[in-house]
CSV table of C-alpha atoms and ligand atoms in Angstrom, one decimal:
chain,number,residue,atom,x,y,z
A,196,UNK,CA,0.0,0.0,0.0
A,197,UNK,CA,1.0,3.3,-0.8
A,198,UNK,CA,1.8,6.0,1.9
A,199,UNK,CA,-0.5,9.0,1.7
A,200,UNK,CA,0.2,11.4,4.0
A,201,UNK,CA,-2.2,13.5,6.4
A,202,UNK,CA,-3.1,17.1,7.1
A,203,UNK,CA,-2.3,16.8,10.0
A,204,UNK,CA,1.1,15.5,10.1
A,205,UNK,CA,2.2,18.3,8.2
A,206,UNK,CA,0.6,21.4,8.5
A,207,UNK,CA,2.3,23.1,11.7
A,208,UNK,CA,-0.7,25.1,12.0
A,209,UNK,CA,-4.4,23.8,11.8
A,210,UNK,CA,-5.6,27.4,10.8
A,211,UNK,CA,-3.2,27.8,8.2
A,212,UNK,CA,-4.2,25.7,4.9
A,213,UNK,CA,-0.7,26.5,4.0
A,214,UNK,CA,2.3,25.3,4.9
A,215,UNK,CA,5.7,25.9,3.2
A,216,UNK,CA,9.1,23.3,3.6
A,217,UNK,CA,12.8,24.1,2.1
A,218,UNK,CA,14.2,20.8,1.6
A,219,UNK,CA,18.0,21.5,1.6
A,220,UNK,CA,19.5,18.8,0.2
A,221,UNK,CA,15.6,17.2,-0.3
A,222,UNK,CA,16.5,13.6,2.0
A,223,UNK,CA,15.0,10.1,0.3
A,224,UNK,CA,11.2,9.9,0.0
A,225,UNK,CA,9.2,6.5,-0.5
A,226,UNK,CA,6.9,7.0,-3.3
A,227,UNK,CA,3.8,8.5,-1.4
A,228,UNK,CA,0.6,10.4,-2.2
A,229,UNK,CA,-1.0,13.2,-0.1
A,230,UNK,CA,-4.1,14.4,1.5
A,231,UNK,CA,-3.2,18.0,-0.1
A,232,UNK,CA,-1.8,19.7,-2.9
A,233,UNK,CA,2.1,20.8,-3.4
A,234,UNK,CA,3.6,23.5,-5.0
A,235,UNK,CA,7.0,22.5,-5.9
A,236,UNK,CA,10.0,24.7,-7.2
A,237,UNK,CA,13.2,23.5,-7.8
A,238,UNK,CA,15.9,25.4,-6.4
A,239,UNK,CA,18.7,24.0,-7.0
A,240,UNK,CA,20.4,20.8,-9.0
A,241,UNK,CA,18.6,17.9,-10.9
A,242,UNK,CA,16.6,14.5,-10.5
A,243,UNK,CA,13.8,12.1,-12.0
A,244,UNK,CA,10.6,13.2,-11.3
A,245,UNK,CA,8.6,10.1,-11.3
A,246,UNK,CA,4.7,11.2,-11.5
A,247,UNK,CA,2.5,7.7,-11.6
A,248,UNK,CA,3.6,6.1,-14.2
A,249,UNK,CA,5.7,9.2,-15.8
A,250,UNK,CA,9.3,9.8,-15.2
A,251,UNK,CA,10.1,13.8,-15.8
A,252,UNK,CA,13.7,15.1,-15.5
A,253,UNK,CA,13.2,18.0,-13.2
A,254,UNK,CA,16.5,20.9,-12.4
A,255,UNK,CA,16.6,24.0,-11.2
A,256,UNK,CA,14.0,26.8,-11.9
A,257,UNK,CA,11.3,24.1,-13.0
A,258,UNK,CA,8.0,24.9,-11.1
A,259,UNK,CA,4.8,22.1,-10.9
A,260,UNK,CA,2.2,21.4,-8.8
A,261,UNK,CA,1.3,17.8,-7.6
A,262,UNK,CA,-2.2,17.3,-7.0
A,263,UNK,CA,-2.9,15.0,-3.8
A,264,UNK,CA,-4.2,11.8,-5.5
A,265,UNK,CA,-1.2,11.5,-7.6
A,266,UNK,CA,1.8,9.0,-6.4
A,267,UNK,CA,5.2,10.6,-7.0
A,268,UNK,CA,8.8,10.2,-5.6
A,269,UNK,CA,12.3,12.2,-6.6
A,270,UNK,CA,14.8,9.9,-7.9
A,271,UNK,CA,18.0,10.2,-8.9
A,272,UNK,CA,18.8,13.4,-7.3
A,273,UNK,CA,22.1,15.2,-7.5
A,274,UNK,CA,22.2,18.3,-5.3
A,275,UNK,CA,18.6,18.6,-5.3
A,276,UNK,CA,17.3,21.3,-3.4
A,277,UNK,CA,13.7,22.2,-3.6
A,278,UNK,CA,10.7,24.7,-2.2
A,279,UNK,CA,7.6,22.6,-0.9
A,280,UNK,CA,4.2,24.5,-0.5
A,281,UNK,CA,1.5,22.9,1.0
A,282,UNK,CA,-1.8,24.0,0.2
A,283,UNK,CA,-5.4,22.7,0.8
A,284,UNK,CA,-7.1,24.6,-2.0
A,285,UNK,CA,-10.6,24.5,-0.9
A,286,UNK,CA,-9.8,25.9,2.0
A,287,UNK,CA,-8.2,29.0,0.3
A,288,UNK,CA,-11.4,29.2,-2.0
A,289,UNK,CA,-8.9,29.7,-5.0
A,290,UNK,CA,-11.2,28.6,-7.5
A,291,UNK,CA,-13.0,32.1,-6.9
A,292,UNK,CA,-10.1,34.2,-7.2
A,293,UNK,CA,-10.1,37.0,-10.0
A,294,UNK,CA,-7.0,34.9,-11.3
A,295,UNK,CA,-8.9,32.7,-12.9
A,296,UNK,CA,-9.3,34.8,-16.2
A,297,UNK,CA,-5.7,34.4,-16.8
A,298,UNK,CA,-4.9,30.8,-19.0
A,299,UNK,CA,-1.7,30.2,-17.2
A,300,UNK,CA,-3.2,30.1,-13.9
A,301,UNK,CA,-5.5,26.9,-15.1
A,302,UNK,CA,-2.4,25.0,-16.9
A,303,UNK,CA,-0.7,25.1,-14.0
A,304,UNK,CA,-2.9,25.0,-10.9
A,305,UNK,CA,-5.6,22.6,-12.8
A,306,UNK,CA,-4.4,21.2,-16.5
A,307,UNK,CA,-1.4,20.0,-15.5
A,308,UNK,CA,-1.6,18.2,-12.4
A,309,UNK,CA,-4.1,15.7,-14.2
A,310,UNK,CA,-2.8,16.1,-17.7
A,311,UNK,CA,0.7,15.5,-16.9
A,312,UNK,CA,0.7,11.6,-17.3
A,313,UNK,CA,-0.8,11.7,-20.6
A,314,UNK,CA,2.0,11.9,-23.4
A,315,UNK,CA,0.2,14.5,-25.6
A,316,UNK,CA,0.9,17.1,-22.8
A,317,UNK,CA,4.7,17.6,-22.0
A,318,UNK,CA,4.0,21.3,-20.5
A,319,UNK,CA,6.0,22.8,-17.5
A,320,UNK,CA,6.5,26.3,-16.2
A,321,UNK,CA,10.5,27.0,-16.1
A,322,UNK,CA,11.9,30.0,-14.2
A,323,UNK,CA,15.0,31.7,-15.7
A,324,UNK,CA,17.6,33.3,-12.9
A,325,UNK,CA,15.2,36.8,-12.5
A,326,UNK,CA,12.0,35.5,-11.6
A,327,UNK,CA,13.2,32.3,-9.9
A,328,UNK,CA,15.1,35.0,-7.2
A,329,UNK,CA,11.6,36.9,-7.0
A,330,UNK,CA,10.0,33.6,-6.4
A,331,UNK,CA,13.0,32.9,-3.6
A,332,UNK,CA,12.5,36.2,-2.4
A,333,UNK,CA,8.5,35.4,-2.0
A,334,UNK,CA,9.2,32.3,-0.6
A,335,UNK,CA,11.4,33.4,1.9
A,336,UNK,CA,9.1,36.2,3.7
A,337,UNK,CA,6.3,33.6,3.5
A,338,UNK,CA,9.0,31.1,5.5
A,339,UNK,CA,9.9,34.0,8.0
A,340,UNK,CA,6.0,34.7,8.4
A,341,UNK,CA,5.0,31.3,9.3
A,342,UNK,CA,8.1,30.6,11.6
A,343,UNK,CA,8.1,34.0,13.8
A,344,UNK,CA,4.0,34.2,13.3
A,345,UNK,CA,3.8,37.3,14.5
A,346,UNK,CA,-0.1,39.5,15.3
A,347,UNK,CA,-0.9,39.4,11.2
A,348,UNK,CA,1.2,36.3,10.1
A,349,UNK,CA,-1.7,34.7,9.1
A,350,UNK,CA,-3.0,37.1,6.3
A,351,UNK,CA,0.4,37.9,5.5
A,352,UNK,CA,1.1,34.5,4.6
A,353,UNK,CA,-1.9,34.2,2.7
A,354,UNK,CA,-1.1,37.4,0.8
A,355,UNK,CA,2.2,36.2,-0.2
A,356,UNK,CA,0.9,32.9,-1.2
A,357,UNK,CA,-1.4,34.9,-3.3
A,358,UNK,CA,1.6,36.9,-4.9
A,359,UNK,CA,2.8,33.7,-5.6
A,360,UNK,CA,0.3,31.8,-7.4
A,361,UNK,CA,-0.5,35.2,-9.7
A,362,UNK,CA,3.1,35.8,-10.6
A,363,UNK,CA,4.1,32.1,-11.6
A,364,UNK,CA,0.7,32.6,-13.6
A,365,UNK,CA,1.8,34.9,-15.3
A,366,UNK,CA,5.2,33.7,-16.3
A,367,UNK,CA,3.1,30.5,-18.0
A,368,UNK,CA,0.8,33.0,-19.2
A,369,UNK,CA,4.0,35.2,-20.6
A,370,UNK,CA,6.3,32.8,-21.4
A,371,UNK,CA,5.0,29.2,-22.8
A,372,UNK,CA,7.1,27.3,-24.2
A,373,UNK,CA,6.4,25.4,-27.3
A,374,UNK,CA,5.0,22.1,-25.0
A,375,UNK,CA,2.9,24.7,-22.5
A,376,UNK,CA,0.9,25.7,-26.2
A,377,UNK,CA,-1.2,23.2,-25.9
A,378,UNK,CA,-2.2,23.6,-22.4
A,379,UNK,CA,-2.4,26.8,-22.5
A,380,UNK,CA,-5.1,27.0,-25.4
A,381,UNK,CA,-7.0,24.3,-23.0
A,382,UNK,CA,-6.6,27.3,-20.4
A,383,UNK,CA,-7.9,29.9,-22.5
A,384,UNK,CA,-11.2,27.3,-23.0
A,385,UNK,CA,-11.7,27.8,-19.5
A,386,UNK,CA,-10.7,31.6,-18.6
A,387,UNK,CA,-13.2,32.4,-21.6
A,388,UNK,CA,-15.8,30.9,-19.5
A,389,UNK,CA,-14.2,33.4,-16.9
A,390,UNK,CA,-14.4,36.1,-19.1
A,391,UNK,CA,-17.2,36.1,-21.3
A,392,UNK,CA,-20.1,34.6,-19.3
A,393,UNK,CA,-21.9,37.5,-20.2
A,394,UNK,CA,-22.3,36.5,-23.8
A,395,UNK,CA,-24.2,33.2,-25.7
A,396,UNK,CA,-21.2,30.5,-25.7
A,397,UNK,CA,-21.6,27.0,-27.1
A,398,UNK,CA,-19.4,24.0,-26.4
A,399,UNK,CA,-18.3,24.2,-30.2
A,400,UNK,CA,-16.8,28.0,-29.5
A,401,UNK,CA,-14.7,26.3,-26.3
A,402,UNK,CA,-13.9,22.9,-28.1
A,403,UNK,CA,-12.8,25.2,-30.9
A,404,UNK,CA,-10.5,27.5,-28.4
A,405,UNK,CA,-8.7,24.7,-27.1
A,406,UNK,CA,-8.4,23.6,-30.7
A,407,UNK,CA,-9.9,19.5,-29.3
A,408,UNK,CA,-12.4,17.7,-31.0
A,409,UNK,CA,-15.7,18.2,-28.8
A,410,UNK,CA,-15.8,14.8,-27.9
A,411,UNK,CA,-12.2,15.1,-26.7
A,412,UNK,CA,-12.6,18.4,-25.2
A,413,UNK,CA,-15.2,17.6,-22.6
A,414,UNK,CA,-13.6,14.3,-21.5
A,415,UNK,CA,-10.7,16.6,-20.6
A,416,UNK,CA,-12.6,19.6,-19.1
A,417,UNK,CA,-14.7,17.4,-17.0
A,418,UNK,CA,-11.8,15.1,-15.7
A,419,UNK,CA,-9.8,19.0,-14.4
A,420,UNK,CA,-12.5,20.9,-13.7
A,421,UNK,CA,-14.9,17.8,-11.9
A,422,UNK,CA,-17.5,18.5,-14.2
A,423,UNK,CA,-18.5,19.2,-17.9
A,424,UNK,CA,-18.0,22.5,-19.5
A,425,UNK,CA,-21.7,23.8,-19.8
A,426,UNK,CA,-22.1,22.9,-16.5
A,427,UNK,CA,-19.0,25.0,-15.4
A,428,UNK,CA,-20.6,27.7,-17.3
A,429,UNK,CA,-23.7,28.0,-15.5
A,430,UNK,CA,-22.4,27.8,-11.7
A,431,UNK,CA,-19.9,30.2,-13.1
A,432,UNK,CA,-22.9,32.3,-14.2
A,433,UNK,CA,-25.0,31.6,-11.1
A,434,UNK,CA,-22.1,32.7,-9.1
A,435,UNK,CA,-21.6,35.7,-10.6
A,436,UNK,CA,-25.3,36.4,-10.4
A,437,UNK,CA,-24.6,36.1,-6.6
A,438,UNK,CA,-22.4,38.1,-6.3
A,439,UNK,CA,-24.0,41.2,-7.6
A,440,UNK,CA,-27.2,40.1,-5.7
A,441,UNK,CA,-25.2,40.5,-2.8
A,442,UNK,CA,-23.0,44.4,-4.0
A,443,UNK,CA,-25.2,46.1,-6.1
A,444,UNK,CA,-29.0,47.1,-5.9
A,445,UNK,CA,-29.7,46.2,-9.4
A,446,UNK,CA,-33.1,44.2,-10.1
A,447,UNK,CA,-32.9,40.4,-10.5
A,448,UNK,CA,-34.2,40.9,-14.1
A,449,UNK,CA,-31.3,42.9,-14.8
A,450,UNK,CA,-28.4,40.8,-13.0
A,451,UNK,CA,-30.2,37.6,-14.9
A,452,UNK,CA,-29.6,38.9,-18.3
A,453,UNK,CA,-26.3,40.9,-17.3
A,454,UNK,CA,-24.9,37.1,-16.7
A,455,UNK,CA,-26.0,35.6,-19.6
A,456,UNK,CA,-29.6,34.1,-19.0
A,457,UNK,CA,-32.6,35.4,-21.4
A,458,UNK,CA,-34.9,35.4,-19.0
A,459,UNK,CA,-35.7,35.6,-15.1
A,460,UNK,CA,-37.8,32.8,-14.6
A,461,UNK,CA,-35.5,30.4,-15.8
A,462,UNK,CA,-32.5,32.3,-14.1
A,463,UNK,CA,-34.0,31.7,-10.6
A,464,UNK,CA,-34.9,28.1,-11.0
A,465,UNK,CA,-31.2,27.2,-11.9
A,466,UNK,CA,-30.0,29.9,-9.3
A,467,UNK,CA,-32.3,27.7,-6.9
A,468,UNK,CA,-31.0,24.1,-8.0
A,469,UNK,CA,-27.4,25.8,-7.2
A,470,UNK,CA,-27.9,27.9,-4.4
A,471,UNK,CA,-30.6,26.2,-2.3
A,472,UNK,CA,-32.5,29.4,-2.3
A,473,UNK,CA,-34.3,32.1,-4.3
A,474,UNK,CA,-32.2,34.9,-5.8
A,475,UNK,CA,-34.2,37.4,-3.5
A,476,UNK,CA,-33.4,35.2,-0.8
A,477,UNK,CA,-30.2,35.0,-1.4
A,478,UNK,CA,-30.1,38.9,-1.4
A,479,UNK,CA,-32.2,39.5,2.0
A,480,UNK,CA,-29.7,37.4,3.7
A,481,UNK,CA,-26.2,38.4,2.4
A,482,UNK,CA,-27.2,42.2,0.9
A,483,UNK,CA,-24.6,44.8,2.1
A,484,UNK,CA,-26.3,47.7,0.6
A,485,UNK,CA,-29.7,47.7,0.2
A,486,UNK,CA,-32.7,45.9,2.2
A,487,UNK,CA,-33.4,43.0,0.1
A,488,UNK,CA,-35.2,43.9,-3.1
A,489,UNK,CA,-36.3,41.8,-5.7
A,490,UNK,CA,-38.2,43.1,-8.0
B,508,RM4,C1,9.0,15.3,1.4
B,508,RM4,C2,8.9,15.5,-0.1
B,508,RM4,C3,7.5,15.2,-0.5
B,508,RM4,C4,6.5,15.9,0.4
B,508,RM4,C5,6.7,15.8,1.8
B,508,RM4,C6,5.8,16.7,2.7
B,508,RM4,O1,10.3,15.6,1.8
B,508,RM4,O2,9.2,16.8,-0.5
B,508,RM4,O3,7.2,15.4,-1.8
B,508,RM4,O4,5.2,15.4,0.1
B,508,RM4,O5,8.1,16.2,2.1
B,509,NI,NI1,5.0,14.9,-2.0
């Protein structure tokens, strides 16, 4: 049986869904899956990266993230040295942050963790020397944060993660390399889901973005994203929805065609099946501004 290992054993602080390790030289690991995600960046010298059953050379300046159900071990390791951050990524809610328009941030957060054993997708983010010493230089406060925790260490360290997590988007956004393409244009699928919500978009438009057959497409949407892509579309509408229920003191006709749905009746049943309540429910209990208006 494979080791997974536990939360608990390794995240210092139960009310931190973070937790960050410099492994200086990194020791011998059994081959062992986890109970969270990891953010790994190389920092110094080389090994085999074995991923399932994939074997990826990985050196210096390569960053990846390992997605807890996957078994993986380093190998062959000369000099490695290595920057290991724990994350549990529900807990950090980072599928609702405004990153999520940005392609990169999909390849490398969601794409390639699953993609990564299938041979069509070689794709990896690699750091030259300047952003790899930004990255140290992030990794380090967010190291000194969680070790002195000083009155604020807990939001710093989530702001820093945050810096993180946007700028190494942004260097696969910026940057691909000829293997990220293909990921990437799987990315865009998915940040023009983010993006244009607003508008009438059919699976054909997305198939055609990531440039897959349709067929092809939603087998891989639905096997990173946990469910299929119109489906995706309409919680992303419905959340959107929400959210200007809850900062703005526009009608509910309004907000329902402002996100994409032709009509309110239909807008409030699906905003029902998602959200267990009405939309002027919804609004009554969470409104900041107003007093609950519907229509
Ligand atoms: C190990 C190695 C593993 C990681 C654990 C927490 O040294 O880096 O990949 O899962 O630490
Ligand atoms: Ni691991």
């Amino acid at each position: 049986m494979i080791k997974k290992l536990r939360k608990r054993d390794y995240f210092d602080d139960p009310t931190l869904p973070l937790q960050i390790y410099i492994r200086d030289p990194q020791p011998e690991f059994p081959l062992h899956a986890h109970g969270f995600d990891e953010l790994v960046i190389i920092l110094r010298g080389t090994a085999v990266h074995t991923v399932d059953d994939r074997q990826f050379p990985v050196k210096s300046g390569d960053v990846f993230v390992i997605s807890g159900k996957h078994e993986h071990q380093y190998q062959d390791m000369h000099g490695l040295a290595l920057a290991n951050i724990l994350f549990d990524s529900l807990a950090l809610q980072m599928n609702q942050w405004d990153i999520r328009a940005l392609p990169g941030f999909h390849a490398l957060f969601a794409l390639e963790p699953v993609l990564r054993t299938q041979q069509k997708f070689n794709s990896r983010l690699h750091l030259s020397e300047r952003p790899l010493n930004h990255v140290n230089e992030i990794i380090h406060d967010l190291l000194r944060e969680t070790q002195m925790r000083n009155p604020g260490y807990r939001l710093m360290a989530l702001g820093l993660f945050m810096q993180l997590v946007v700028f190494l988007s942004r260097c696969y956004s910026d940057r691909p390399s000829e293997e990220s393409l293909d990921l990437l244009r799987l990315g865009d699928a998915i940040a023009c889901i983010e993006t244009r919500f607003a508008e009438k978009i059919t699976l054909t438009d997305l198939a055609k973005k990531a440039r897959l057959s349709s067929r092809h497409f939603q087998r891989i949407f639905r096997e990173c994203m946990g469910r299929p892509p119109i489906d995706h579309l309409m919680c992303v509408r419905i959340q959107k929805a929400a959210e200007m229920l809850k900062h703005s003191d526009r009608t509910v006709t309004d907000i329902a065609l402002s996100c994409g749905f032709s009509d309110s009746n239909y807008f409030s049943r699906q905003f029902r099946q998602v959200m267990n309540q009405s939309p002027g429910q919804y609004r009554s209990d969470t409104h900041l501004i107003g007093h609950g208006r519907t229509d």
